[in-house]
Amino acid sequence: MCIVYLVALIFCITKVRCSSNTSKLIEDSSQSFTERMKTGKTSFIYFGNHVNPTIKLFLDQLEMSADALEDYGISVVKVNCSKETIAKYCTGEKLITKTYLLRGSEVLRSFDIDTVFDVSAIVSHVLFTVLYNEVRYVHTPAELLQVENAAKQMRDVVVGHIPVLGLPEHRALMEAAFVYGTKYQFVQTTGGPLLKHMGVDDLSVSKARLWFLHCKDMSRQMDQCPFTPMRKPLDTINIHTFLQLMEARLVTEANVDPSEVDMVHNHLNVPVLYLFSHPQTKRLDRATAQTLALQLRGEVGVVLIHRDSTDVKTPLQYNAAYRLPQEDVKYFTLNSAEEVMKLFKEELLQDYKMVEDEEENEEHWSDLEILDDEVSESVYRDRDLMLDLESITELTSDNFQSEVTQNKITVVLFYFKWDAVCMAFMQTYIQVADALEGVSGLVLAAVDCGEWTNICSDRDVTSFPFIMIYRPMEAPQPYRGMLGTESLQRFILLSQISGPVRLSSSADVLSFLEGDLYSKHADLSSIRVLGLFTSTLDTGVTSFKEAAKLLRGEAILGLFVHREAEKWVEGLSVNLPAVLLSRGSEVSREAYYLPSFSVNDLVSLVQRAVSDPFPELTVENLPWYLELEKPLLLLFVGKEYSTETSLTEMKHLLSSGQLPSFLPCWIHLGRTPVGRSVLEKYLGFVPPLPALVMSQLSTGGEVFLFPRERPLKAKNILQWLQSVENRDEHPAGVIPDTKWSPPVPVYDFLATMDQEAPGYASQRDPKMKTGAKEGHRDQDMTPNQRQTTHSSPKPQAPHEHSEL
Amino acid sequence: MSPIQRLFWLLCVLNLVLATSSGSDPHGSNDTLSHEYCVLGAGPAGLQMGYFLSMRQRDYIILERNSGPGSFFNIYPRHKKLISINKIYTGRRNREFNLRHDWNSLLSDRPDLLFQRISRELYPNADDYPRYLSLFEQELGLKVKYGVDIGRIKALGFRGDQGYVLTDQNGVRYQCRVLLVATGLWVPQQVDFLGSDLVEGYESIPTDPEEFKDQAVLILGKGNSAFETAQSILGRASRIHLYSPSPVRLAWQTHYVGDLRAVNNELLDTYQLKSLDGLVEGRLDDIAIVRRVNNEGKRRTGNKTSGKSLKAKEQLYLTLSELLDNQNGNKSSNVTAQNLPGYHTDNFSLRQPYDRVIRCLGFRFNFSIFDGSAQPPQCSGARGRLPGVTAWYEGRGTPNLFVLGTAAHSRDYRLSAGGFIHGFRYTVRAVHKVLEQRYHNIAWPATKLPISQLQSWILKRVNEASGPYQMFALLGDIILLRGSHCEYLEEFPLQALSQLSALSGRHVSEHGLMVLVMQYGLNHTDTLGPGRAESEWTKAWRSNFLHPVLYYYKTLPTEKDMRQRPVGWPLPRPEAVHHMVEDFLTEWDQPISHSQPLRRFLEYCLQTDLRPFYAESCFLMSLTSRNPPVFCRQGYLKKQGILGNSHLWQHAREAGLMPDHQGDVPPDTSVPEYLTHAGAAVVSRINFDL
């Protein structure tokens, strides 16, 4: 029955593709919509009122999907909101970008039109939603084992790995699930962990895969069901063929000649292998056939033909035969099972694979002349661009010492002209130099280490680009921050203040903390760090001064050594000596008790204190927060009006101290557009914003999505976190443990040598007199055999005059 | 015996008596001076080693028998023209790079202590060299004792394991733990054949060309000294023939500077243009030089008294010892025409007589000062002229005795530059590092590099390093891989690679090692012909000119691997090899032909992605991968990401290397934000899926 259905289905698809004149897309009025709600049928509905090019494109796809979805009993409907008004769905927005999947009046799921961007995406997402209870979504090997255990002795399992949702492979899998859903347990996965579990070594090739897990005949004691991978690309016909093959007998036995045997394989265009069995060796032959059939399962059918039947006329000299689709039977003689495997794996089945490989190879080797990394390529594309180095002082052996001693601050960049990373940064450096031109006493300079190698080696510079800040009479300070315009510029400007600032009165302290002092630096850093000591004798004072030196450029530090220091920590339940932290004019100040701290402790304390408890993650600040190695509670926000409230909810949660083990943070997709790609990598699609995601980056790598239905309230978030912890939530994605192997295969010089100059690259034969060749070179007392014709002068004709 | 000789003999005897008596004196130990290191000879190699020892403040002494350094250059080359290149203008100010083209300076940390201070000639005068050495010795304050002529060297303990005792002409004894022999090669090489006493030596020939006026000259040898001599007399001599077993090897064909240099090769011109000069090959040990009165054939009268006439002067003939009767020796009177090859072969090339025969066969090591137990063996190669040494230049069988300088050339004879100043200044430095490890437990200096910096460090070395460039195929940089970082060792003697751990004090981890070597290529093509240069990087292994080669080994090659290395290779067959294609300008810094192929090779060896990324890509990968690529881990995640700017990102996006998260519409419009990304989401999806 299934086959009939499927064939019909395939027919339908082809039909839709060639003739889409008769549209199945229904346009509802408000009345027909109300009726639809009552029927309880499933419909995929788009409510729109205004059409722009994007929407137009979508509507075309929607129309095409109507034919496809009709076969699954799902109507595709559009409602024109400019004519009809339907509460809740026809919103006042000018452009409506949501579609809904309704069963009766119940909303099964809503989609953004960038998720359901074409027919495949619509069909796959809609079917996935409809089949939500039938198709299991798993991420880890453990979850798969659970499914397997449940299926054992009941039915077989089909596992599909879909790296990207919404593509034709996804659709093919969903359609198969719809047809075969009652027969097999379908499982969908997107993440990497399962791939390894299924024996895929090369994780770099991200393609859709499918496995058939033979669980039906498994006893419950066994661990894992044996499985057969599908080797052909995932499409509807291939999946259908593959599933039929899985149902076929492993070994068919026959008593007729090969051409007479009728098997399902012949109809499915699959090659068949015929083995001839003698009565004497029947058991052995059967075993061989079994082994071969297992290895060739899904690709080749195996038939065992008993020679004792009189119908078998095949000459005795052959003991095997094969038949490729649409070809005649070919007979041959084989000596071992390995030979058959080789024949099939390396020759007969290679045809289509080879085509693929060749394409791949060509791609690689034509790539040889193209730069494949973004930094080198972008710098290379600028090779006709003359950098304007006017604002940068070029340092040489002759002027290095004088330059770095005569300016108040000399920023020195150590670089290589031929290094792409250095030259990419050079553009940034020039921007900073241009921006800071006119700041008195500040010089931005650069040393080309390719030319002035001694300047760089004398200073032990081993990583490039590298920035060092020189001030007269002080040890040079390396710059360890981001190599970007803003970071560097901020650092240079802040480092003009030589910390710590000595404050002499409480009035000074107030103006320091509130940012009036050094107000022109306020926009660089609103954070002020104040060391409070009662006496200069405190050893902490020296440590604090040292720490201030190390933190120069990162934060503004002040020092107040006074008996009134006590006053500033009143009510903060901290004793002196202490560090007081102020975030601008905000009232809240944080204080930290300072017992005998080492300089390094102090530095990291300040660095930690300066970091935001609820940061907005940006490209420039992420590393500071990843260092904490906490799971991220990550809120993705855009321009939606609800952004503000969701951020406030998170802050509430934070200030109530209920998130100790998480790092709550947010990404603004407008300011950090790459955040969209992060979200998409996590979930496989971009959900409506704001979206709250928990990412266990450093532990386990699972990603959970806060359910869209629930309002983003502190209480709900806590509940959700709790159920994640109790493992009641399904992860929405997995962060892969990518190996980052070489992106392009190496050009194998050894292989080329072996091929073009055999022996050139091989080790000497140990039996050969070692060093014979070298000896040759040394034998200058005897004429070189190769070039002279005489070796010893004969008495009668000695000393030929050899003209070389 | 002349009176002077008699006096000399007397003095010698007296000296011997004095020496013996002081030796037997119970207080004789006063005459024994003890040093940790004795350097024998204040030539370039001795002073070079002296510099390194003094830098480390080691207890050392340099002993020199003459009154000044580099006395070899007072005599040699006889015609006073040094043929080592003194190239002052390279267009570069990189000191290391400039040493690639300065063949005379010694290594020091003084930028001004270069040979160009003494001479600005491309081929300087030989007299300038001792002046340079004096300057070097004085400005660096090296400890040299002049006038100490060591006549005897004795090993202490079992073959020198306790050190060596050196005795000078005054009987003063120097006891040292380590003996560094830098005596050079100055004993003229001679071949014993009948009539070799009739031959003049290169060391004593007159250098005034006028002395050769209208003379026919036969020169034995076809090396630089032979050609140098020929060149100086080319305008005066009537006929110059060069005779030796092997044909001329041209340095510009063999890349070996010991072969005939173009600066000396004018005679090749006159030979090929048939201007009376010529080259002939033949064995040296069975020839004979005979003196014969040139009297135009046998006179019937046989009257010998006519020898006084002008026509009857004695001339020299080249013949074969087997043509001579045993009894008549080389007495001119007895030599008949039948004793000459021209009698048997009428067109024999060298049938005409010569006025002079000059021996220009090079020099040999002075083995005579060593006692049996202290004497390094003769090396089988190089006609036995050189002492046999290990790959780290210790005498074979003479522990704690190292041979430096020209005498240490047996390791790379006819191969590299170890016999010449511009080569052995680096081997001396390498030997010094071996000494530091062995006697002071100071490991070979190594630069620790994060793996993401390795590529640019290798490029830096191949573009400036002078040691591997000059001592090609012999000294190479070793990169010890340690996972996320590596240790970079410079200029290790490659033939000693199997002994790396013991010699350098650095171990090889399970990540393996890489070796960076400069090499000439197969040299199978015509040196000046078409197709002599390769420009396609995938054919880099066919490069003929000097180019960098990287070898990758998973484990340290054993001695057996080294012995069985492929013919003509400096190292055994590695796990993987990478040739960087030869470059016309010797600048290996181009992104497509040099950097990227190198990066891919490193990626293969390290099995990791080494591509650089902008901070934005690192941001994405840091959040969506538990283990981002190494460039992001060692840069961005250490807070040192490369931000770049929109201009560069635009390039990367156009090249399809960076996904466009932004979409076409700028975000600051009134259009709801998610819509502006509708297209972008699809684009980026596709990009990630590649």
CSV table of C-alpha atoms in Angstrom, one decimal, chain A residues 612-747:
chain,number,residue,atom,x,y,z
A,612,ASP,CA,29.8,43.8,33.7
A,613,PRO,CA,27.6,41.3,35.6
A,614,PHE,CA,25.0,41.4,32.7
A,615,PRO,CA,27.1,42.2,29.7
A,616,GLU,CA,26.0,42.9,26.2
A,617,LEU,CA,28.3,40.5,24.3
A,618,THR,CA,30.1,42.1,21.4
A,619,VAL,CA,32.8,40.9,19.1
A,620,GLU,CA,35.3,43.0,21.1
A,621,ASN,CA,34.4,41.9,24.6
A,622,LEU,CA,33.4,38.2,24.3
A,623,PRO,CA,36.8,36.7,25.3
A,624,TRP,CA,36.6,38.4,28.7
A,625,TYR,CA,33.4,36.6,29.5
A,626,LEU,CA,34.2,33.3,28.0
A,627,GLU,CA,37.1,33.1,30.4
A,628,LEU,CA,34.6,32.6,33.2
A,629,GLU,CA,33.7,29.2,31.6
A,630,LYS,CA,30.1,29.4,32.8
A,631,PRO,CA,27.1,28.3,30.8
A,632,LEU,CA,25.7,31.3,29.0
A,633,LEU,CA,22.1,32.5,29.5
A,634,LEU,CA,22.0,34.4,26.3
A,635,LEU,CA,19.2,36.7,25.3
A,636,PHE,CA,19.2,37.6,21.6
A,637,VAL,CA,17.4,40.9,21.1
A,638,GLY,CA,16.6,43.0,18.1
A,639,LYS,CA,14.6,46.2,17.8
A,640,GLU,CA,11.3,44.7,19.0
A,641,TYR,CA,9.6,46.9,21.6
A,642,SER,CA,9.7,43.9,24.0
A,643,THR,CA,13.5,44.1,24.1
A,644,GLU,CA,13.5,46.6,27.0
A,645,THR,CA,11.1,44.5,29.2
A,646,SER,CA,12.9,41.3,28.6
A,647,LEU,CA,16.2,42.8,29.5
A,648,THR,CA,14.7,44.2,32.7
A,649,GLU,CA,13.3,40.7,33.6
A,650,MET,CA,16.8,39.3,33.2
A,651,LYS,CA,18.2,42.1,35.4
A,652,HIS,CA,15.7,41.3,38.1
A,653,LEU,CA,16.6,37.7,38.0
A,654,LEU,CA,20.3,38.6,38.3
A,655,SER,CA,19.9,41.1,41.1
A,656,SER,CA,17.9,38.5,43.1
A,657,GLY,CA,21.0,36.4,43.0
A,658,GLN,CA,19.4,33.4,41.5
A,659,LEU,CA,21.7,32.8,38.7
A,660,PRO,CA,25.0,32.1,40.4
A,661,SER,CA,26.1,29.4,38.1
A,662,PHE,CA,25.2,31.2,34.8
A,663,LEU,CA,26.6,34.1,32.9
A,664,PRO,CA,23.5,36.1,31.9
A,665,CYS,CA,24.3,38.1,28.9
A,666,TRP,CA,22.7,39.5,25.7
A,667,ILE,CA,23.5,40.1,22.1
A,668,HIS,CA,21.9,42.9,20.1
A,669,LEU,CA,21.5,41.6,16.5
A,670,GLY,CA,21.5,45.1,15.2
A,671,ARG,CA,24.9,46.0,16.7
A,672,THR,CA,26.3,42.6,16.4
A,673,PRO,CA,24.8,41.1,13.2
A,674,VAL,CA,26.9,38.0,13.5
A,675,GLY,CA,24.7,37.1,16.5
A,676,ARG,CA,22.1,36.0,14.0
A,677,SER,CA,24.4,33.4,12.6
A,678,VAL,CA,25.2,32.2,16.2
A,679,LEU,CA,21.5,31.8,16.8
A,680,GLU,CA,21.0,30.0,13.6
A,681,LYS,CA,23.9,27.7,14.3
A,682,TYR,CA,22.5,26.9,17.7
A,683,LEU,CA,18.9,26.1,16.6
A,684,GLY,CA,19.1,25.6,12.8
A,685,PHE,CA,16.7,28.5,12.3
A,686,VAL,CA,16.2,32.0,13.6
A,687,PRO,CA,13.3,32.2,16.1
A,688,PRO,CA,11.4,35.4,16.6
A,689,LEU,CA,13.2,37.8,18.9
A,690,PRO,CA,13.8,38.3,21.7
A,691,ALA,CA,15.0,34.7,22.1
A,692,LEU,CA,16.5,33.3,25.3
A,693,VAL,CA,19.0,30.5,24.9
A,694,MET,CA,21.0,28.6,27.3
A,695,SER,CA,24.3,27.5,25.9
A,696,GLN,CA,26.4,25.0,27.7
A,697,LEU,CA,29.5,26.0,25.8
A,698,SER,CA,32.1,24.6,28.2
A,699,THR,CA,30.0,21.8,29.6
A,700,GLY,CA,28.3,19.2,27.4
A,701,GLY,CA,27.7,21.6,24.6
A,702,GLU,CA,23.9,21.4,24.6
A,703,VAL,CA,21.7,24.4,23.7
A,704,PHE,CA,18.2,25.0,25.1
A,705,LEU,CA,15.7,27.4,23.8
A,706,PHE,CA,13.3,29.1,26.1
A,707,PRO,CA,9.8,28.1,24.8
A,708,ARG,CA,8.4,30.7,22.7
A,709,GLU,CA,4.8,30.3,24.0
A,710,ARG,CA,5.8,31.3,27.5
A,711,PRO,CA,6.2,34.9,28.3
A,712,LEU,CA,9.7,35.9,29.1
A,713,LYS,CA,9.2,36.5,32.8
A,714,ALA,CA,11.7,36.0,35.6
A,715,LYS,CA,9.5,33.3,37.2
A,716,ASN,CA,9.2,31.4,33.9
A,717,ILE,CA,12.9,31.6,33.2
A,718,LEU,CA,13.7,30.1,36.6
A,719,GLN,CA,11.2,27.3,36.1
A,720,TRP,CA,12.7,26.6,32.7
A,721,LEU,CA,16.2,26.6,34.0
A,722,GLN,CA,15.1,24.2,36.7
A,723,SER,CA,13.5,21.8,34.2
A,724,VAL,CA,16.6,22.0,32.0
A,725,GLU,CA,18.6,21.0,35.0
A,726,ASN,CA,16.3,18.1,35.7
A,727,ARG,CA,16.7,17.1,32.1
A,728,ASP,CA,13.0,17.5,31.4
A,729,GLU,CA,13.8,19.8,28.4
A,730,HIS,CA,14.9,18.6,25.0
A,731,PRO,CA,17.9,20.4,23.8
A,732,ALA,CA,17.2,22.5,20.7
A,733,GLY,CA,20.7,22.1,19.4
A,734,VAL,CA,24.2,20.9,20.1
A,735,ILE,CA,27.4,22.8,20.0
A,736,PRO,CA,29.8,20.6,18.0
A,737,ASP,CA,33.2,19.7,19.2
A,738,THR,CA,34.6,20.5,15.7
A,739,LYS,CA,38.1,19.2,15.1
A,740,TRP,CA,39.1,22.0,12.7
A,741,SER,CA,41.2,19.7,10.6
A,742,PRO,CA,43.1,21.2,7.6
A,743,PRO,CA,40.6,22.9,5.3
A,744,VAL,CA,42.3,21.8,2.1
A,745,PRO,CA,44.3,18.5,1.6
A,746,VAL,CA,48.0,19.0,1.4
A,747,TYR,CA,49.8,18.9,-1.9
